[in-house]
């Protein structure tokens, strides 16, 4: 009897080791595939010569399939440096760190750019991620200045940071759901400087958005326009979604990621409840396909003609991994969902190999369907959040192992 028990124990242990071993092999294989695919990205600074252009940040492909590079003022400029920092974190290889440092510093002058709300999108993946790795004091000073610039767009009466200055004929004071992502820069500055002004502005923006951007089912509007005289809501509509009353997929992903991050920074339980409510809404969306990569708007159903948005899926995967750490009740659901999304995004259907699409990792993202712009293409921020999700998955797997 004792012998049988020992044998069974041996079999279970052997299977567990074998499973971990397989997991490690497939993880290492994936990192090799990612490394190989990214090696096809043209070495931009060498290829173009920096004196001739300031457009050095890859964003997407043009309709004719050429690499579309943007300048530092573009909202996506921080994601390529972010991809490079993630690669350094995943591999520990110095070549990634050197490149990351180079592209990060190219963004420095953005610290004074107060022309829109995008400072968090630009500075967190670049200087923020770089600071975690290097503790470089120069990065710290740039991040603090960026936060100071961002808060100049806050209005006390409205309780929000103004997102855009364009389309003045359409909106007086537009605030978009994406803006939650920029608050991470302010929470960072609060923790580093101890200056509560950053916390108060971020917290107020988060509360105002929670009050005005969400429907009863916890889906989110894209744009809420405010009256700067009275602080009241004037209209709720969309810019990148299918309809004012529909749920633009990436907007829902920003909401999920946003409130998860805000809970991490504040530990205020109302934000955890909000993140879980948004998660619950997303998980019960009837149009969410089996592979968890949604169409560009949740209200659309026609999978034959409408493009998907892999970037929304990548943002959701990363957010679900983080949220799983804060929710004992739904931990498994969130981890399983995030794992499923990553499995889909790492499959042939969504992942480019052998240099296809110029070295971008993911295919099938959609920038703005209503503007007929960036439809069913690779997007640099899809790659960034995919890698962030992979890093979060690795961390969770390592914790389970230990
Ligand atoms: N923040 C812009 C976008 O998600 O397209």
Coordinates of C-alpha atoms and ligand atoms in Angstrom, one line a residue:
X1 CA 0.0 0.0 0.0
X2 CA 2.8 2.4 1.0
X3 CA 4.6 1.6 -2.1
X4 CA 1.6 2.4 -4.3
X5 CA 1.2 5.8 -2.5
X6 CA 4.8 6.6 -3.1
X7 CA 4.6 5.6 -6.7
X8 CA 1.5 7.8 -7.2
X9 CA 3.3 10.7 -5.5
X10 CA 6.2 10.3 -7.8
X11 CA 3.9 10.3 -10.9
X12 CA 2.1 13.5 -9.7
X13 CA 5.5 15.2 -9.0
X14 CA 6.9 14.1 -12.4
X15 CA 3.8 15.4 -14.2
X16 CA 4.0 18.7 -12.4
X17 CA 7.7 19.1 -13.3
X18 CA 7.0 18.1 -16.8
X19 CA 4.2 20.7 -17.1
X20 CA 6.4 23.5 -15.7
X21 CA 9.2 22.4 -18.1
X22 CA 6.8 22.6 -21.1
X23 CA 5.5 25.9 -20.0
X24 CA 9.1 27.2 -19.8
X25 CA 10.0 25.8 -23.2
X26 CA 6.9 27.4 -24.8
X27 CA 7.6 30.7 -23.0
X28 CA 11.2 30.7 -24.1
X29 CA 10.1 29.9 -27.7
X30 CA 7.7 32.8 -27.7
X31 CA 10.4 35.2 -26.5
X32 CA 12.6 33.9 -29.3
X33 CA 9.9 34.4 -31.9
X34 CA 9.2 38.0 -30.6
X35 CA 12.9 38.8 -30.6
X36 CA 13.2 37.5 -34.2
X37 CA 10.2 39.4 -35.4
X38 CA 11.4 42.7 -33.8
X39 CA 14.8 42.3 -35.4
X40 CA 13.0 43.1 -38.8
X41 CA 12.1 46.6 -37.6
X42 CA 14.5 48.8 -39.6
X43 CA 17.1 50.4 -37.4
X44 CA 15.4 53.8 -37.8
X45 CA 18.0 56.1 -36.6
X46 CA 20.7 54.6 -38.8
X47 CA 18.4 54.1 -41.8
X48 CA 17.1 57.6 -42.0
X49 CA 19.8 59.6 -40.4
X50 CA 18.5 61.8 -37.6
X51 CA 19.6 65.1 -39.2
X52 CA 17.1 64.6 -42.0
X53 CA 14.0 63.7 -40.0
X54 CA 12.3 64.0 -36.6
X55 CA 9.9 61.2 -37.5
X56 CA 11.6 58.3 -35.8
X57 CA 8.8 56.5 -33.9
X58 CA 7.1 53.6 -35.6
X59 CA 3.3 53.8 -35.3
X60 CA 1.7 51.6 -38.0
X61 CA 1.9 50.8 -41.7
X62 CA 0.7 53.1 -44.5
X63 CA -2.1 51.7 -46.8
X64 CA 0.6 50.7 -49.2
X65 CA 2.4 48.7 -46.5
X66 CA 5.2 51.1 -45.8
X67 CA 6.4 51.8 -42.2
X68 CA 4.6 54.9 -40.9
X69 CA 6.8 56.8 -38.6
X70 CA 5.7 59.7 -36.4
X71 CA 7.4 62.6 -34.6
X72 CA 7.5 63.0 -30.8
X73 CA 4.4 65.1 -30.6
X74 CA 2.2 62.2 -31.8
X75 CA 0.2 60.5 -28.9
X76 CA 1.9 57.1 -29.8
X77 CA 5.5 58.2 -29.7
X78 CA 6.2 56.7 -26.3
X79 CA 5.2 53.2 -27.2
X80 CA 8.2 52.2 -29.3
X81 CA 10.6 53.1 -26.4
X82 CA 8.2 51.2 -24.2
X83 CA 8.4 48.1 -26.4
X84 CA 12.2 48.3 -26.1
X85 CA 12.1 48.6 -22.3
X86 CA 9.8 45.6 -22.2
X87 CA 12.2 43.6 -24.3
X88 CA 15.0 44.5 -21.9
X89 CA 12.8 43.3 -19.1
X90 CA 11.9 40.1 -20.9
X91 CA 15.4 39.2 -22.0
X92 CA 17.9 41.1 -19.9
X93 CA 19.9 41.8 -23.0
X94 CA 21.7 45.1 -23.1
X95 CA 21.0 45.8 -26.8
X96 CA 17.4 46.5 -25.9
X97 CA 18.3 48.8 -23.0
X98 CA 20.7 50.9 -25.2
X99 CA 18.1 51.4 -27.9
X100 CA 15.4 52.1 -25.3
X101 CA 17.6 54.8 -23.7
X102 CA 18.2 56.4 -27.1
X103 CA 14.5 56.6 -28.1
X104 CA 13.3 57.6 -24.7
X105 CA 15.6 60.6 -24.6
X106 CA 14.4 61.7 -28.0
X107 CA 11.1 62.5 -26.3
X108 CA 12.5 64.9 -23.7
X109 CA 11.1 68.1 -25.0
X110 CA 7.5 66.7 -24.8
X111 CA 7.7 67.5 -21.1
X112 CA 6.6 71.0 -22.0
X113 CA 3.9 70.0 -24.5
X114 CA 0.6 71.2 -23.0
X115 CA -1.3 71.0 -26.3
X116 CA -3.4 67.9 -25.3
X117 CA -3.7 65.3 -22.5
X118 CA -1.4 62.7 -24.0
X119 CA 1.6 63.2 -21.7
X120 CA 0.9 60.0 -19.8
X121 CA 0.7 57.9 -22.9
X122 CA 4.0 59.3 -24.1
X123 CA 6.0 59.5 -20.9
X124 CA 5.0 56.4 -18.8
X125 CA 6.0 53.7 -21.4
X126 CA 9.2 55.6 -22.1
X127 CA 10.6 57.5 -19.1
X128 CA 8.4 55.8 -16.6
X129 CA 9.4 52.3 -17.6
X130 CA 13.0 53.4 -18.1
X131 CA 13.1 54.9 -14.6
X132 CA 12.0 51.6 -13.0
X133 CA 15.0 50.0 -14.7
X134 CA 17.7 52.7 -14.4
X135 CA 16.7 55.0 -11.5
X136 CA 18.2 57.7 -13.8
X137 CA 17.6 61.1 -12.1
X138 CA 17.3 62.8 -15.4
X139 CA 14.3 60.6 -16.2
X140 CA 12.8 61.5 -12.9
X141 CA 13.1 65.2 -13.4
X142 CA 11.6 64.9 -16.9
X143 CA 8.6 62.9 -15.5
X144 CA 8.0 65.5 -12.8
X145 CA 8.0 68.3 -15.3
X146 CA 5.7 66.3 -17.6
X147 CA 3.2 65.9 -14.7
X148 CA 3.4 69.7 -14.0
X149 CA 2.6 70.3 -17.6
X150 CA -0.3 67.9 -17.6
X151 CA -2.0 69.5 -14.6
X152 CA -2.1 72.9 -16.4
X153 CA -5.0 71.3 -18.4
X154 CA -7.1 70.7 -15.2
X155 CA -10.2 72.7 -14.6
X156 CA -11.5 73.0 -11.0
X157 CA -15.1 73.6 -11.8
X158 CA -15.4 70.7 -14.2
X159 CA -13.1 68.4 -12.2
X160 CA -11.3 67.0 -15.2
X161 CA -8.2 67.4 -17.3
X162 CA -9.2 68.7 -20.8
X163 CA -8.4 66.0 -23.4
X164 CA -8.4 67.8 -26.7
X165 CA -8.2 71.3 -28.2
X166 CA -9.3 70.3 -31.7
X167 CA -12.8 70.3 -33.1
X168 CA -13.7 73.5 -31.2
X169 CA -16.9 73.8 -33.4
X170 CA -18.1 70.5 -31.9
X171 CA -17.0 70.5 -28.3
X172 CA -16.2 73.2 -25.6
X173 CA -14.3 71.0 -23.1
X174 CA -14.0 67.4 -24.3
X175 CA -12.9 64.7 -22.0
X176 CA -12.4 61.2 -23.4
X177 CA -12.3 57.9 -21.5
X178 CA -8.7 57.3 -22.7
X179 CA -7.7 60.2 -20.5
X180 CA -7.8 57.9 -17.4
X181 CA -4.5 56.4 -18.7
X182 CA -2.7 59.7 -18.3
X183 CA -3.4 59.8 -14.6
X184 CA -0.7 57.2 -14.0
X185 CA 1.8 60.0 -14.6
X186 CA 0.2 62.2 -11.9
X187 CA 0.1 59.3 -9.3
X188 CA 3.7 58.7 -10.1
X189 CA 4.6 62.3 -9.5
X190 CA 2.6 62.4 -6.2
X191 CA 4.5 59.4 -4.9
X192 CA 7.9 60.7 -5.9
X193 CA 7.5 64.3 -4.8
X194 CA 5.0 64.0 -2.0
X195 CA 3.0 66.9 -3.5
X196 CA -0.7 66.1 -3.0
X197 CA -1.7 68.4 -5.8
X198 CA -0.9 65.6 -8.3
X199 CA -3.0 63.1 -6.3
X200 CA -5.9 65.5 -5.8
X201 CA -6.2 66.3 -9.5
X202 CA -5.9 62.6 -10.6
X203 CA -8.4 61.5 -8.0
X204 CA -10.9 64.3 -8.9
X205 CA -10.6 63.4 -12.6
X206 CA -11.1 59.7 -11.8
X207 CA -14.3 60.5 -9.7
X208 CA -15.8 62.9 -12.3
X209 CA -15.2 60.4 -15.1
X210 CA -16.8 57.6 -13.0
X211 CA -19.9 59.9 -12.5
X212 CA -20.3 61.1 -16.1
X213 CA -18.8 58.7 -18.5
X214 CA -20.6 55.4 -17.6
X215 CA -24.0 54.0 -18.5
X216 CA -26.0 51.9 -16.1
X217 CA -24.4 48.7 -17.5
X218 CA -20.9 50.1 -16.9
X219 CA -20.2 50.5 -20.6
X220 CA -18.5 53.9 -21.3
X221 CA -19.1 56.8 -23.6
X222 CA -16.1 57.9 -25.6
X223 CA -16.3 61.7 -25.4
X224 CA -18.1 63.8 -22.6
X225 CA -18.3 67.5 -23.4
X226 CA -18.5 70.0 -20.5
X227 CA -19.6 73.6 -20.2
X228 CA -16.6 75.4 -18.8
X229 CA -18.8 78.2 -17.4
X230 CA -21.0 75.9 -15.3
X231 CA -19.0 72.7 -15.1
X232 CA -22.1 70.8 -16.4
X233 CA -22.2 68.0 -18.9
X234 CA -23.3 69.3 -22.3
X235 CA -23.2 66.1 -24.4
X236 CA -22.0 62.5 -24.5
X237 CA -20.9 61.1 -27.8
X238 CA -18.2 59.3 -29.7
X239 CA -15.2 60.1 -32.0
X240 CA -13.8 56.7 -32.7
X241 CA -16.8 54.4 -32.0
X242 CA -19.6 53.2 -34.2
X243 CA -22.3 55.4 -32.6
X244 CA -22.8 57.8 -29.7
X245 CA -24.7 55.1 -27.8
X246 CA -22.4 52.2 -28.7
X247 CA -19.3 50.9 -26.9
X248 CA -16.1 51.6 -28.7
X249 CA -14.0 48.5 -27.8
X250 CA -10.7 50.2 -27.1
X251 CA -12.5 52.8 -24.9
X252 CA -13.9 49.9 -22.8
X253 CA -10.3 48.6 -22.5
X254 CA -9.0 52.0 -21.4
X255 CA -11.7 52.1 -18.7
X256 CA -10.8 48.6 -17.4
X257 CA -7.1 49.3 -17.4
X258 CA -7.7 52.9 -16.1
X259 CA -9.7 52.0 -13.0
X260 CA -7.5 49.0 -12.2
X261 CA -4.4 51.2 -12.2
X262 CA -6.2 53.9 -10.2
X263 CA -7.1 51.3 -7.6
X264 CA -3.4 50.2 -7.5
X265 CA -2.4 53.8 -6.9
X266 CA -5.1 55.0 -4.4
X267 CA -6.3 51.7 -2.8
X268 CA -9.7 53.4 -2.7
X269 CA -12.2 50.5 -2.8
X270 CA -14.7 52.5 -5.0
X271 CA -12.2 52.2 -7.8
X272 CA -11.8 48.4 -7.4
X273 CA -15.6 48.1 -7.6
X274 CA -15.6 50.2 -10.7
X275 CA -12.9 48.1 -12.3
X276 CA -14.8 44.9 -11.5
X277 CA -18.0 46.3 -12.8
X278 CA -16.4 47.2 -16.1
X279 CA -14.7 43.8 -16.2
X280 CA -18.1 42.2 -15.6
X281 CA -19.6 44.2 -18.4
X282 CA -16.8 43.2 -20.8
X283 CA -17.0 39.5 -19.9
X284 CA -20.7 39.4 -20.5
X285 CA -20.7 41.2 -23.9
X286 CA -22.7 39.0 -26.2
X287 CA -20.5 40.0 -29.2
X288 CA -17.2 39.0 -27.5
X289 CA -15.9 36.2 -29.7
X290 CA -14.4 33.0 -28.5
X291 CA -10.9 34.2 -29.0
X292 CA -11.6 37.3 -27.0
X293 CA -10.3 39.7 -29.8
X294 CA -13.3 42.0 -30.3
X295 CA -14.5 43.8 -33.3
X296 CA -13.6 47.5 -33.2
X297 CA -16.9 48.3 -31.5
X298 CA -18.7 46.0 -29.1
X299 CA -22.1 46.8 -30.6
X300 CA -21.2 45.4 -34.0
X301 CA -21.9 41.8 -34.9
X302 CA -20.8 41.2 -38.4
X303 CA -17.5 39.3 -38.1
X304 CA -17.3 38.8 -41.8
X305 CA -17.0 42.5 -42.8
X306 CA -16.1 44.5 -39.7
X307 CA -12.4 44.6 -38.6
X308 CA -11.2 43.5 -35.2
X309 CA -9.2 45.5 -32.8
X310 CA -6.3 43.5 -31.4
X311 CA -5.1 46.6 -29.5
X312 CA -8.2 46.6 -27.4
X313 CA -7.6 42.9 -26.6
X314 CA -4.0 43.5 -25.7
X315 CA -4.9 46.4 -23.3
X316 CA -7.6 44.2 -21.7
X317 CA -5.2 41.2 -21.3
X318 CA -2.8 43.4 -19.4
X319 CA -5.5 44.9 -17.3
X320 CA -7.1 41.6 -16.4
X321 CA -3.7 40.2 -15.2
X322 CA -3.3 43.2 -12.9
X323 CA -6.9 43.1 -11.7
X324 CA -6.6 39.4 -10.8
X325 CA -4.2 40.4 -8.0
X326 CA -6.8 42.7 -6.4
X327 CA -9.8 40.4 -6.5
X328 CA -9.9 37.3 -4.5
X329 CA -13.4 36.4 -5.7
X330 CA -12.8 36.7 -9.4
X331 CA -9.0 36.1 -9.5
X332 CA -9.3 32.8 -11.6
X333 CA -11.8 34.3 -14.1
X334 CA -9.5 37.3 -14.7
X335 CA -6.3 35.2 -15.0
X336 CA -8.0 32.7 -17.3
X337 CA -9.4 35.5 -19.5
X338 CA -6.0 37.2 -19.8
X339 CA -4.3 33.9 -20.6
X340 CA -6.9 33.2 -23.3
X341 CA -6.4 36.6 -24.9
X342 CA -2.6 36.1 -24.9
X343 CA -2.9 32.7 -26.4
X344 CA -5.1 34.1 -29.2
X345 CA -2.8 37.1 -29.8
X346 CA 0.2 34.8 -29.9
X347 CA -1.4 32.5 -32.5
X348 CA -0.8 32.7 -36.3
X349 CA -4.1 34.5 -36.8
X350 CA -2.8 37.6 -34.9
X351 CA 0.9 37.3 -34.6
X352 CA 3.3 38.3 -37.4
X353 CA 6.4 36.2 -38.1
X354 CA 9.4 36.1 -40.3
X355 CA 9.4 39.9 -40.7
X356 CA 5.8 40.2 -42.1
X357 CA 4.4 43.7 -41.6
X358 CA 7.8 45.2 -41.2
X359 CA 8.5 43.7 -37.8
X360 CA 5.4 44.7 -35.9
X361 CA 4.3 41.9 -33.6
X362 CA 0.5 42.0 -33.9
X363 CA -1.9 42.3 -36.9
X364 CA -5.6 43.2 -37.0
X365 CA -5.8 46.4 -34.9
X366 CA -8.1 49.3 -35.8
X367 CA -7.2 52.9 -35.0
X368 CA -10.3 54.9 -36.1
X369 CA -12.9 53.2 -38.3
X370 CA -15.2 56.3 -38.6
X371 CA -12.2 58.3 -39.9
X372 CA -11.3 55.5 -42.3
X373 CA -7.9 55.5 -40.7
X374 CA -5.7 52.6 -39.6
X375 CA -8.1 49.8 -40.3
X376 CA -7.0 46.2 -39.8
X377 CA -3.3 47.1 -39.4
X378 CA -0.5 46.6 -36.9
X379 CA -0.3 49.4 -34.2
X380 CA 2.6 50.0 -32.0
X381 CA 0.5 50.4 -28.8
X382 CA -1.0 46.9 -29.5
X383 CA 2.5 45.5 -29.4
X384 CA 3.3 47.5 -26.2
X385 CA 0.4 46.3 -24.2
X386 CA 0.8 42.7 -25.5
X387 CA 4.4 42.7 -24.2
X388 CA 3.3 44.3 -20.9
X389 CA 0.6 41.5 -20.6
X390 CA 3.3 38.9 -21.3
X391 CA 5.5 40.4 -18.5
X392 CA 2.6 40.3 -16.1
X393 CA 1.7 36.7 -17.1
X394 CA 5.4 35.7 -16.5
X395 CA 5.3 37.3 -13.0
X396 CA 2.1 35.5 -12.1
X397 CA 3.4 32.2 -13.4
X398 CA 6.6 32.6 -11.4
X399 CA 4.7 33.4 -8.2
X400 CA 2.5 30.3 -8.6
X401 CA 5.7 28.2 -9.1
X402 CA 7.4 29.4 -5.9
Ligands
LIG1 N1 -6.0 57.4 -27.3 C1 -6.3 57.3 -28.6 C2 -6.8 56.0 -29.0 O1 -7.0 55.1 -28.2 O2 -7.0 55.8 -30.2

